PDB file of C-alpha atoms in Angstrom:
ATOM      1  CA  UNK A  20     -72.836  34.475 127.699  1.00 43.00           C
ATOM      2  CA  UNK A  21     -69.996  36.258 126.947  1.00 46.00           C
ATOM      3  CA  UNK A  22     -68.679  36.512 123.058  1.00 47.00           C
ATOM      4  CA  UNK A  23     -65.553  34.418 122.114  1.00 45.00           C
ATOM      5  CA  UNK A  24     -64.865  37.256 119.483  1.00 46.00           C
ATOM      6  CA  UNK A  25     -65.058  40.061 122.275  1.00 44.00           C
ATOM      7  CA  UNK A  26     -61.568  40.851 124.028  1.00 49.00           C
ATOM      8  CA  UNK A  27     -61.511  41.207 127.982  1.00 58.00           C
ATOM      9  CA  UNK A  28     -62.318  44.650 129.175  1.00 56.00           C
ATOM     10  CA  UNK A  29     -59.260  45.013 132.056  1.00 55.00           C
ATOM     11  CA  UNK A  30     -60.367  47.567 134.946  1.00 57.00           C
ATOM     12  CA  UNK A  31     -58.042  50.539 135.580  1.00 59.00           C
ATOM     13  CA  UNK A  32     -55.298  49.431 136.906  1.00 74.00           C
ATOM     14  CA  UNK A  33     -56.753  51.491 140.381  1.00 87.00           C
ATOM     15  CA  UNK A  34     -59.526  50.949 140.471  1.00 88.00           C
ATOM     16  CA  UNK A  35     -58.913  48.614 143.572  1.00 92.00           C
ATOM     17  CA  UNK A  36     -58.396  51.772 145.315  1.00 94.00           C
ATOM     18  CA  UNK A  37     -60.787  53.917 144.255  1.00 94.00           C
ATOM     19  CA  UNK A  38     -63.117  51.360 145.118  1.00 94.00           C
ATOM     20  CA  UNK A  39     -62.328  51.935 149.015  1.00 95.00           C
ATOM     21  CA  UNK A  40     -63.471  55.109 148.193  1.00 96.00           C
ATOM     22  CA  UNK A  41     -66.172  57.274 149.987  1.00 96.00           C
ATOM     23  CA  UNK A  42     -67.654  59.972 147.757  1.00 95.00           C
ATOM     24  CA  UNK A  43     -68.850  61.539 150.937  1.00 95.00           C
ATOM     25  CA  UNK A  44     -65.516  61.153 152.969  1.00 96.00           C
ATOM     26  CA  UNK A  45     -63.914  63.208 150.431  1.00 97.00           C
ATOM     27  CA  UNK A  46     -61.698  66.821 151.119  1.00 98.00           C
ATOM     28  CA  UNK A  47     -63.185  69.217 149.362  1.00 98.00           C
ATOM     29  CA  UNK A  48     -60.227  71.498 150.067  1.00 98.00           C
ATOM     30  CA  UNK A  49     -56.538  69.863 149.215  1.00 98.00           C
ATOM     31  CA  UNK A  50     -53.072  71.639 149.769  1.00 98.00           C
ATOM     32  CA  UNK A  51     -49.828  69.766 148.826  1.00 98.00           C
ATOM     33  CA  UNK A  52     -46.146  70.726 149.062  1.00 98.00           C
ATOM     34  CA  UNK A  53     -44.305  69.414 145.696  1.00 98.00           C
ATOM     35  CA  UNK A  54     -41.129  68.884 147.041  1.00 98.00           C
ATOM     36  CA  UNK A  55     -38.243  67.069 145.757  1.00 97.00           C
ATOM     37  CA  UNK A  56     -38.387  67.773 141.843  1.00 97.00           C
ATOM     38  CA  UNK A  57     -34.154  69.193 142.878  1.00 96.00           C
ATOM     39  CA  UNK A  58     -33.794  65.803 144.115  1.00 97.00           C
ATOM     40  CA  UNK A  59     -35.467  63.973 141.748  1.00 98.00           C
ATOM     41  CA  UNK A  60     -33.725  65.156 138.874  1.00 98.00           C
ATOM     42  CA  UNK A  61     -30.130  65.100 140.804  1.00 97.00           C
ATOM     43  CA  UNK A  62     -30.878  61.712 141.166  1.00 98.00           C
ATOM     44  CA  UNK A  63     -30.493  61.189 137.773  1.00 98.00           C
ATOM     45  CA  UNK A  64     -27.632  63.472 137.353  1.00 98.00           C
ATOM     46  CA  UNK A  65     -30.017  66.018 134.937  1.00 98.00           C
ATOM     47  CA  UNK A  66     -30.178  69.523 136.080  1.00 96.00           C
ATOM     48  CA  UNK A  67     -32.746  70.793 138.861  1.00 95.00           C
ATOM     49  CA  UNK A  68     -34.793  72.352 135.801  1.00 96.00           C
ATOM     50  CA  UNK A  69     -35.526  68.075 134.606  1.00 97.00           C
ATOM     51  CA  UNK A  70     -37.177  67.751 138.301  1.00 97.00           C
ATOM     52  CA  UNK A  71     -39.705  70.646 137.763  1.00 97.00           C
ATOM     53  CA  UNK A  72     -40.244  70.306 134.011  1.00 97.00           C
ATOM     54  CA  UNK A  73     -41.387  66.496 135.226  1.00 98.00           C
ATOM     55  CA  UNK A  74     -42.791  67.679 138.015  1.00 98.00           C
ATOM     56  CA  UNK A  75     -45.894  69.428 136.007  1.00 97.00           C
ATOM     57  CA  UNK A  76     -47.107  65.600 134.835  1.00 97.00           C
ATOM     58  CA  UNK A  77     -47.576  65.339 138.153  1.00 98.00           C
ATOM     59  CA  UNK A  78     -49.749  68.546 138.610  1.00 98.00           C
ATOM     60  CA  UNK A  79     -51.937  67.801 135.464  1.00 97.00           C
ATOM     61  CA  UNK A  80     -52.208  63.621 136.959  1.00 97.00           C
ATOM     62  CA  UNK A  81     -53.882  66.121 140.039  1.00 98.00           C
ATOM     63  CA  UNK A  82     -56.196  68.589 138.682  1.00 98.00           C
ATOM     64  CA  UNK A  83     -57.719  65.559 136.330  1.00 98.00           C
ATOM     65  CA  UNK A  84     -57.832  63.369 139.219  1.00 98.00           C
ATOM     66  CA  UNK A  85     -59.483  66.694 142.085  1.00 98.00           C
ATOM     67  CA  UNK A  86     -62.014  67.353 139.022  1.00 98.00           C
ATOM     68  CA  UNK A  87     -63.203  63.807 138.087  1.00 97.00           C
ATOM     69  CA  UNK A  88     -63.589  63.068 141.822  1.00 98.00           C
ATOM     70  CA  UNK A  89     -65.535  66.110 143.000  1.00 97.00           C
ATOM     71  CA  UNK A  90     -62.695  68.053 145.271  1.00 98.00           C
ATOM     72  CA  UNK A  91     -63.376  71.790 144.435  1.00 98.00           C
ATOM     73  CA  UNK A  92     -60.294  73.434 145.635  1.00 98.00           C
ATOM     74  CA  UNK A  93     -56.888  72.554 145.235  1.00 98.00           C
ATOM     75  CA  UNK A  94     -53.975  74.648 146.608  1.00 98.00           C
ATOM     76  CA  UNK A  95     -50.138  74.351 145.480  1.00 98.00           C
ATOM     77  CA  UNK A  96     -47.075  75.905 145.994  1.00 98.00           C
ATOM     78  CA  UNK A  97     -45.504  76.402 143.520  1.00 97.00           C
ATOM     79  CA  UNK A  98     -42.796  78.930 144.670  1.00 97.00           C
ATOM     80  CA  UNK A  99     -42.009  80.459 147.986  1.00 97.00           C
ATOM     81  CA  UNK A 100     -40.836  83.805 149.224  1.00 96.00           C
ATOM     82  CA  UNK A 101     -37.450  81.910 150.245  1.00 96.00           C
ATOM     83  CA  UNK A 102     -36.829  80.449 146.761  1.00 96.00           C
ATOM     84  CA  UNK A 103     -36.053  83.925 145.353  1.00 97.00           C
ATOM     85  CA  UNK A 104     -32.812  83.264 147.418  1.00 96.00           C
ATOM     86  CA  UNK A 105     -31.907  80.450 145.120  1.00 95.00           C
ATOM     87  CA  UNK A 106     -29.572  81.325 142.357  1.00 94.00           C
ATOM     88  CA  UNK A 107     -30.178  83.549 139.531  1.00 95.00           C
ATOM     89  CA  UNK A 108     -30.042  81.156 136.458  1.00 95.00           C
ATOM     90  CA  UNK A 109     -32.399  78.345 139.476  1.00 94.00           C
ATOM     91  CA  UNK A 110     -34.583  81.228 139.285  1.00 96.00           C
ATOM     92  CA  UNK A 111     -34.842  82.502 135.938  1.00 97.00           C
ATOM     93  CA  UNK A 112     -35.819  78.990 134.494  1.00 96.00           C
ATOM     94  CA  UNK A 113     -38.827  78.804 137.051  1.00 97.00           C
ATOM     95  CA  UNK A 114     -40.151  81.830 136.070  1.00 97.00           C
ATOM     96  CA  UNK A 115     -39.549  81.140 132.805  1.00 97.00           C
ATOM     97  CA  UNK A 116     -41.445  77.350 133.364  1.00 97.00           C
ATOM     98  CA  UNK A 117     -44.450  79.187 135.063  1.00 97.00           C
ATOM     99  CA  UNK A 118     -45.267  80.798 131.637  1.00 97.00           C
ATOM    100  CA  UNK A 119     -44.613  78.010 129.196  1.00 96.00           C
ATOM    101  CA  UNK A 120     -46.786  76.038 132.222  1.00 96.00           C
ATOM    102  CA  UNK A 121     -49.187  79.004 130.832  1.00 97.00           C
ATOM    103  CA  UNK A 122     -48.961  79.434 127.641  1.00 96.00           C
ATOM    104  CA  UNK A 123     -49.378  75.733 127.268  1.00 95.00           C
ATOM    105  CA  UNK A 124     -52.401  74.561 129.335  1.00 95.00           C
ATOM    106  CA  UNK A 125     -54.507  77.904 129.513  1.00 96.00           C
ATOM    107  CA  UNK A 126     -56.638  76.491 127.380  1.00 96.00           C
ATOM    108  CA  UNK A 127     -56.963  73.528 128.675  1.00 97.00           C
ATOM    109  CA  UNK A 128     -57.947  74.770 131.820  1.00 98.00           C
ATOM    110  CA  UNK A 129     -60.918  76.755 129.928  1.00 98.00           C
ATOM    111  CA  UNK A 130     -62.264  73.467 128.654  1.00 97.00           C
ATOM    112  CA  UNK A 131     -61.679  71.942 131.472  1.00 98.00           C
ATOM    113  CA  UNK A 132     -63.168  74.111 134.056  1.00 98.00           C
ATOM    114  CA  UNK A 133     -60.938  75.074 135.760  1.00 98.00           C
ATOM    115  CA  UNK A 134     -60.822  78.830 137.541  1.00 98.00           C
ATOM    116  CA  UNK A 135     -56.251  79.405 138.794  1.00 98.00           C
ATOM    117  CA  UNK A 136     -56.531  81.790 140.830  1.00 98.00           C
ATOM    118  CA  UNK A 137     -53.075  83.175 143.064  1.00 98.00           C
ATOM    119  CA  UNK A 138     -52.180  84.235 146.814  1.00 98.00           C
ATOM    120  CA  UNK A 139     -48.362  85.333 147.861  1.00 98.00           C
ATOM    121  CA  UNK A 140     -46.620  88.594 146.827  1.00 98.00           C
ATOM    122  CA  UNK A 141     -47.250  87.385 143.706  1.00 98.00           C
ATOM    123  CA  UNK A 142     -45.948  91.198 142.085  1.00 97.00           C
ATOM    124  CA  UNK A 143     -42.721  90.205 142.589  1.00 97.00           C
ATOM    125  CA  UNK A 144     -43.101  88.236 139.994  1.00 98.00           C
ATOM    126  CA  UNK A 145     -41.075  89.677 137.235  1.00 97.00           C
ATOM    127  CA  UNK A 146     -43.333  91.341 134.553  1.00 97.00           C
ATOM    128  CA  UNK A 147     -43.271  89.039 131.833  1.00 97.00           C
ATOM    129  CA  UNK A 148     -44.669  85.998 134.290  1.00 97.00           C
ATOM    130  CA  UNK A 149     -46.864  88.706 136.430  1.00 98.00           C
ATOM    131  CA  UNK A 150     -48.620  89.205 132.979  1.00 98.00           C
ATOM    132  CA  UNK A 151     -49.157  85.534 132.263  1.00 97.00           C
ATOM    133  CA  UNK A 152     -50.526  84.865 135.153  1.00 98.00           C
ATOM    134  CA  UNK A 153     -53.133  88.105 135.646  1.00 98.00           C
ATOM    135  CA  UNK A 154     -54.674  86.636 132.315  1.00 97.00           C
ATOM    136  CA  UNK A 155     -54.969  83.066 133.429  1.00 98.00           C
ATOM    137  CA  UNK A 156     -57.065  84.587 136.262  1.00 98.00           C
ATOM    138  CA  UNK A 157     -58.495  86.755 134.189  1.00 98.00           C
ATOM    139  CA  UNK A 158     -59.654  84.605 131.487  1.00 97.00           C
ATOM    140  CA  UNK A 159     -60.789  82.118 133.728  1.00 98.00           C
ATOM    141  CA  UNK A 160     -62.501  83.887 136.556  1.00 98.00           C
ATOM    142  CA  UNK A 161     -66.386  82.576 135.785  1.00 98.00           C
ATOM    143  CA  UNK A 162     -65.485  78.685 136.091  1.00 98.00           C
ATOM    144  CA  UNK A 163     -66.134  76.844 138.796  1.00 96.00           C
ATOM    145  CA  UNK A 164     -65.309  72.928 138.685  1.00 98.00           C
ATOM    146  CA  UNK A 165     -62.493  73.250 140.484  1.00 98.00           C
ATOM    147  CA  UNK A 166     -59.974  75.788 141.781  1.00 98.00           C
ATOM    148  CA  UNK A 167     -56.850  75.412 141.046  1.00 98.00           C
ATOM    149  CA  UNK A 168     -54.989  78.109 143.973  1.00 98.00           C
ATOM    150  CA  UNK A 169     -51.310  78.792 143.643  1.00 98.00           C
ATOM    151  CA  UNK A 170     -48.859  79.757 146.076  1.00 98.00           C
ATOM    152  CA  UNK A 171     -46.103  82.155 144.155  1.00 98.00           C
ATOM    153  CA  UNK A 172     -43.798  84.339 145.931  1.00 98.00           C
ATOM    154  CA  UNK A 173     -45.745  83.057 149.574  1.00 98.00           C
ATOM    155  CA  UNK A 174     -45.080  82.951 152.777  1.00 98.00           C
ATOM    156  CA  UNK A 175     -47.257  82.086 155.710  1.00 98.00           C
ATOM    157  CA  UNK A 176     -45.362  84.778 158.062  1.00 98.00           C
ATOM    158  CA  UNK A 177     -45.966  87.201 155.760  1.00 98.00           C
ATOM    159  CA  UNK A 178     -49.059  86.298 154.450  1.00 98.00           C
ATOM    160  CA  UNK A 179     -50.381  87.382 158.426  1.00 98.00           C
ATOM    161  CA  UNK A 180     -48.098  90.239 158.011  1.00 98.00           C
ATOM    162  CA  UNK A 181     -49.810  92.198 155.455  1.00 98.00           C
ATOM    163  CA  UNK A 182     -52.692  91.099 156.640  1.00 98.00           C
ATOM    164  CA  UNK A 183     -52.113  92.556 160.236  1.00 98.00           C
ATOM    165  CA  UNK A 184     -51.150  95.956 158.336  1.00 98.00           C
ATOM    166  CA  UNK A 185     -54.726  95.882 156.280  1.00 98.00           C
ATOM    167  CA  UNK A 186     -56.570  95.472 159.797  1.00 98.00           C
ATOM    168  CA  UNK A 187     -54.311  98.286 160.870  1.00 98.00           C
ATOM    169  CA  UNK A 188     -55.125 101.450 158.051  1.00 98.00           C
ATOM    170  CA  UNK A 189     -58.916  99.779 158.305  1.00 98.00           C
ATOM    171  CA  UNK A 190     -58.575 100.662 162.274  1.00 98.00           C
ATOM    172  CA  UNK A 191     -56.637 103.979 161.799  1.00 97.00           C
ATOM    173  CA  UNK A 192     -58.636 104.968 159.144  1.00 97.00           C
ATOM    174  CA  UNK A 193     -62.399 104.644 161.363  1.00 97.00           C
ATOM    175  CA  UNK A 194     -63.629 101.663 158.957  1.00 97.00           C
ATOM    176  CA  UNK A 195     -63.288  98.723 162.142  1.00 97.00           C
ATOM    177  CA  UNK A 196     -62.570  98.816 165.851  1.00 97.00           C
ATOM    178  CA  UNK A 197     -60.010  96.988 167.751  1.00 97.00           C
ATOM    179  CA  UNK A 198     -63.079  94.810 169.909  1.00 97.00           C
ATOM    180  CA  UNK A 199     -64.066  94.111 166.336  1.00 97.00           C
ATOM    181  CA  UNK A 200     -61.009  92.067 164.610  1.00 98.00           C
ATOM    182  CA  UNK A 201     -61.965  88.017 165.938  1.00 98.00           C
ATOM    183  CA  UNK A 202     -60.577  85.401 163.843  1.00 97.00           C
ATOM    184  CA  UNK A 203     -63.279  85.559 161.490  1.00 97.00           C
ATOM    185  CA  UNK A 204     -62.219  89.291 160.317  1.00 98.00           C
ATOM    186  CA  UNK A 205     -58.344  87.909 160.633  1.00 98.00           C
ATOM    187  CA  UNK A 206     -59.359  84.839 158.439  1.00 98.00           C
ATOM    188  CA  UNK A 207     -61.065  88.028 155.858  1.00 98.00           C
ATOM    189  CA  UNK A 208     -57.994  89.685 155.842  1.00 98.00           C
ATOM    190  CA  UNK A 209     -55.646  86.909 154.801  1.00 98.00           C
ATOM    191  CA  UNK A 210     -54.977  86.263 150.972  1.00 98.00           C
ATOM    192  CA  UNK A 211     -57.418  83.078 151.548  1.00 98.00           C
ATOM    193  CA  UNK A 212     -60.063  84.808 152.761  1.00 97.00           C
ATOM    194  CA  UNK A 213     -62.721  83.564 149.723  1.00 95.00           C
ATOM    195  CA  UNK A 214     -61.879  80.022 150.367  1.00 98.00           C
ATOM    196  CA  UNK A 215     -62.409  77.434 153.911  1.00 98.00           C
ATOM    197  CA  UNK A 216     -59.501  75.635 154.852  1.00 98.00           C
ATOM    198  CA  UNK A 217     -57.597  73.134 153.840  1.00 98.00           C
ATOM    199  CA  UNK A 218     -58.235  69.582 155.021  1.00 98.00           C
ATOM    200  CA  UNK A 219     -55.831  67.145 153.657  1.00 98.00           C
ATOM    201  CA  UNK A 220     -52.543  68.801 153.480  1.00 98.00           C
ATOM    202  CA  UNK A 221     -50.114  66.386 152.024  1.00 98.00           C
ATOM    203  CA  UNK A 222     -46.193  67.060 151.483  1.00 98.00           C
ATOM    204  CA  UNK A 223     -44.189  65.060 148.772  1.00 98.00           C
ATOM    205  CA  UNK A 224     -40.296  63.430 149.538  1.00 97.00           C
ATOM    206  CA  UNK A 225     -39.745  62.908 153.358  1.00 97.00           C
ATOM    207  CA  UNK A 226     -40.297  66.668 155.279  1.00 97.00           C
ATOM    208  CA  UNK A 227     -42.329  66.655 157.272  1.00 97.00           C
ATOM    209  CA  UNK A 228     -42.667  70.453 158.429  1.00 97.00           C
ATOM    210  CA  UNK A 229     -44.703  72.890 156.394  1.00 98.00           C
ATOM    211  CA  UNK A 230     -42.187  74.930 155.092  1.00 97.00           C
ATOM    212  CA  UNK A 231     -44.412  78.724 156.661  1.00 98.00           C
ATOM    213  CA  UNK A 232     -47.463  77.722 154.223  1.00 98.00           C
ATOM    214  CA  UNK A 233     -50.693  78.409 155.505  1.00 98.00           C
ATOM    215  CA  UNK A 234     -49.700  79.065 158.732  1.00 98.00           C
ATOM    216  CA  UNK A 235     -53.260  80.288 159.786  1.00 98.00           C
ATOM    217  CA  UNK A 236     -55.171  77.725 157.217  1.00 98.00           C
ATOM    218  CA  UNK A 237     -53.619  74.196 158.689  1.00 98.00           C
ATOM    219  CA  UNK A 238     -54.787  74.249 162.328  1.00 97.00           C
ATOM    220  CA  UNK A 239     -56.895  71.814 161.701  1.00 96.00           C
ATOM    221  CA  UNK A 240     -55.560  70.272 158.386  1.00 98.00           C
ATOM    222  CA  UNK A 241     -55.050  66.707 158.129  1.00 98.00           C
ATOM    223  CA  UNK A 242     -51.289  66.261 157.319  1.00 98.00           C
ATOM    224  CA  UNK A 243     -50.488  63.696 155.237  1.00 98.00           C
ATOM    225  CA  UNK A 244     -46.058  63.124 154.441  1.00 98.00           C
ATOM    226  CA  UNK A 245     -44.610  60.696 152.108  1.00 98.00           C
ATOM    227  CA  UNK A 246     -41.580  60.113 151.016  1.00 98.00           C
ATOM    228  CA  UNK A 247     -42.008  60.105 147.525  1.00 98.00           C
ATOM    229  CA  UNK A 248     -40.996  62.448 145.447  1.00 98.00           C
ATOM    230  CA  UNK A 249     -43.379  64.579 143.291  1.00 98.00           C
ATOM    231  CA  UNK A 250     -42.591  64.147 140.461  1.00 98.00           C
ATOM    232  CA  UNK A 251     -43.500  60.769 140.797  1.00 98.00           C
ATOM    233  CA  UNK A 252     -46.245  61.426 143.357  1.00 98.00           C
ATOM    234  CA  UNK A 253     -49.133  59.939 140.738  1.00 97.00           C
ATOM    235  CA  UNK A 254     -52.801  59.471 140.599  1.00 96.00           C
ATOM    236  CA  UNK A 255     -52.077  55.606 141.931  1.00 96.00           C
ATOM    237  CA  UNK A 256     -50.339  58.059 145.399  1.00 97.00           C
ATOM    238  CA  UNK A 257     -52.700  60.690 145.483  1.00 98.00           C
ATOM    239  CA  UNK A 258     -55.249  58.331 146.344  1.00 98.00           C
ATOM    240  CA  UNK A 259     -53.747  56.397 148.316  1.00 97.00           C
ATOM    241  CA  UNK A 260     -53.190  59.710 150.229  1.00 98.00           C
ATOM    242  CA  UNK A 261     -57.149  59.938 150.021  1.00 98.00           C
ATOM    243  CA  UNK A 262     -57.675  56.391 151.401  1.00 97.00           C
ATOM    244  CA  UNK A 263     -55.262  57.338 154.556  1.00 97.00           C
ATOM    245  CA  UNK A 264     -57.237  60.333 154.781  1.00 97.00           C
ATOM    246  CA  UNK A 265     -60.247  58.984 154.962  1.00 96.00           C
ATOM    247  CA  UNK A 266     -59.674  57.000 157.877  1.00 94.00           C
ATOM    248  CA  UNK A 267     -59.050  59.333 159.628  1.00 93.00           C
ATOM    249  CA  UNK A 268     -61.536  61.186 162.488  1.00 83.00           C
ATOM    250  CA  UNK A 269     -61.525  64.996 162.292  1.00 74.00           C
ATOM    251  CA  UNK A 270     -62.729  66.136 166.106  1.00 67.00           C
ATOM    252  CA  UNK A 271     -61.853  69.868 165.869  1.00 62.00           C
ATOM    253  CA  UNK A 272     -61.011  69.595 169.429  1.00 62.00           C
ATOM    254  CA  UNK A 273     -64.515  67.435 170.597  1.00 65.00           C
ATOM    255  CA  UNK A 274     -64.028  64.326 172.524  1.00 60.00           C
ATOM    256  CA  UNK A 275     -65.580  61.688 170.672  1.00 57.00           C
ATOM    257  CA  UNK A 276     -66.742  58.160 173.080  1.00 54.00           C
ATOM    258  CA  UNK A 277     -64.905  55.802 171.413  1.00 54.00           C
ATOM    259  CA  UNK A 278     -67.710  53.322 173.738  1.00 50.00           C
ATOM    260  CA  UNK A 279     -70.415  52.308 171.811  1.00 46.00           C
ATOM    261  CA  UNK A 280     -74.170  52.298 174.737  1.00 41.00           C
TER     262      UNK A 280
END
């Protein structure tokens, strides 16, 4: 019999979505293009940096949900090579925001067991920001609950150029022959050589392109596009994307019969 003095325990607000998830069908590697921060701010009459600040809350929620669900790798597109063409004032603000995030969130990442690592031409970052990046990478290198893989000063074409140069140097130095170069060797030359390819890519803000992100790695990745701006893309929106992902049949070029015998 229920105790009339005890308050009713309400289920979590997203329990309806959580119940639809199959733990065995969740992506192991989730990639995200976090788009729409500037538009979110402009719609509210705020400076663009306010959208990026609000977007950090979405990053926190995504990290927490990934840990809860057992997603192993989270790759986020934080700053592209093309972003260096933005106004100097905005770039300075973004680098300051990166430093602030790492200085305030580093202890939380360690506590949660999150390994922070980066891909891209990271040495292009200002010295102070680069120092925070390297320090956070070192202090979390031993952690294994979740890999937070952050693309900074990243471009997919630049990654392929850098990989081609590395392979050319190996051939020139006699460490590799041209005939040895295959997809496996190419993959090992990429920034993501120690990671499996993403299972699911989410892009927010209504754009339906991959914008020079993980050009090699996304060959067989499921793509999910949503009109939701990144600062509004929180836990519930992520669960909806994961449910949609689980409805898809991943064939990797193979053919499966839809006719039962």
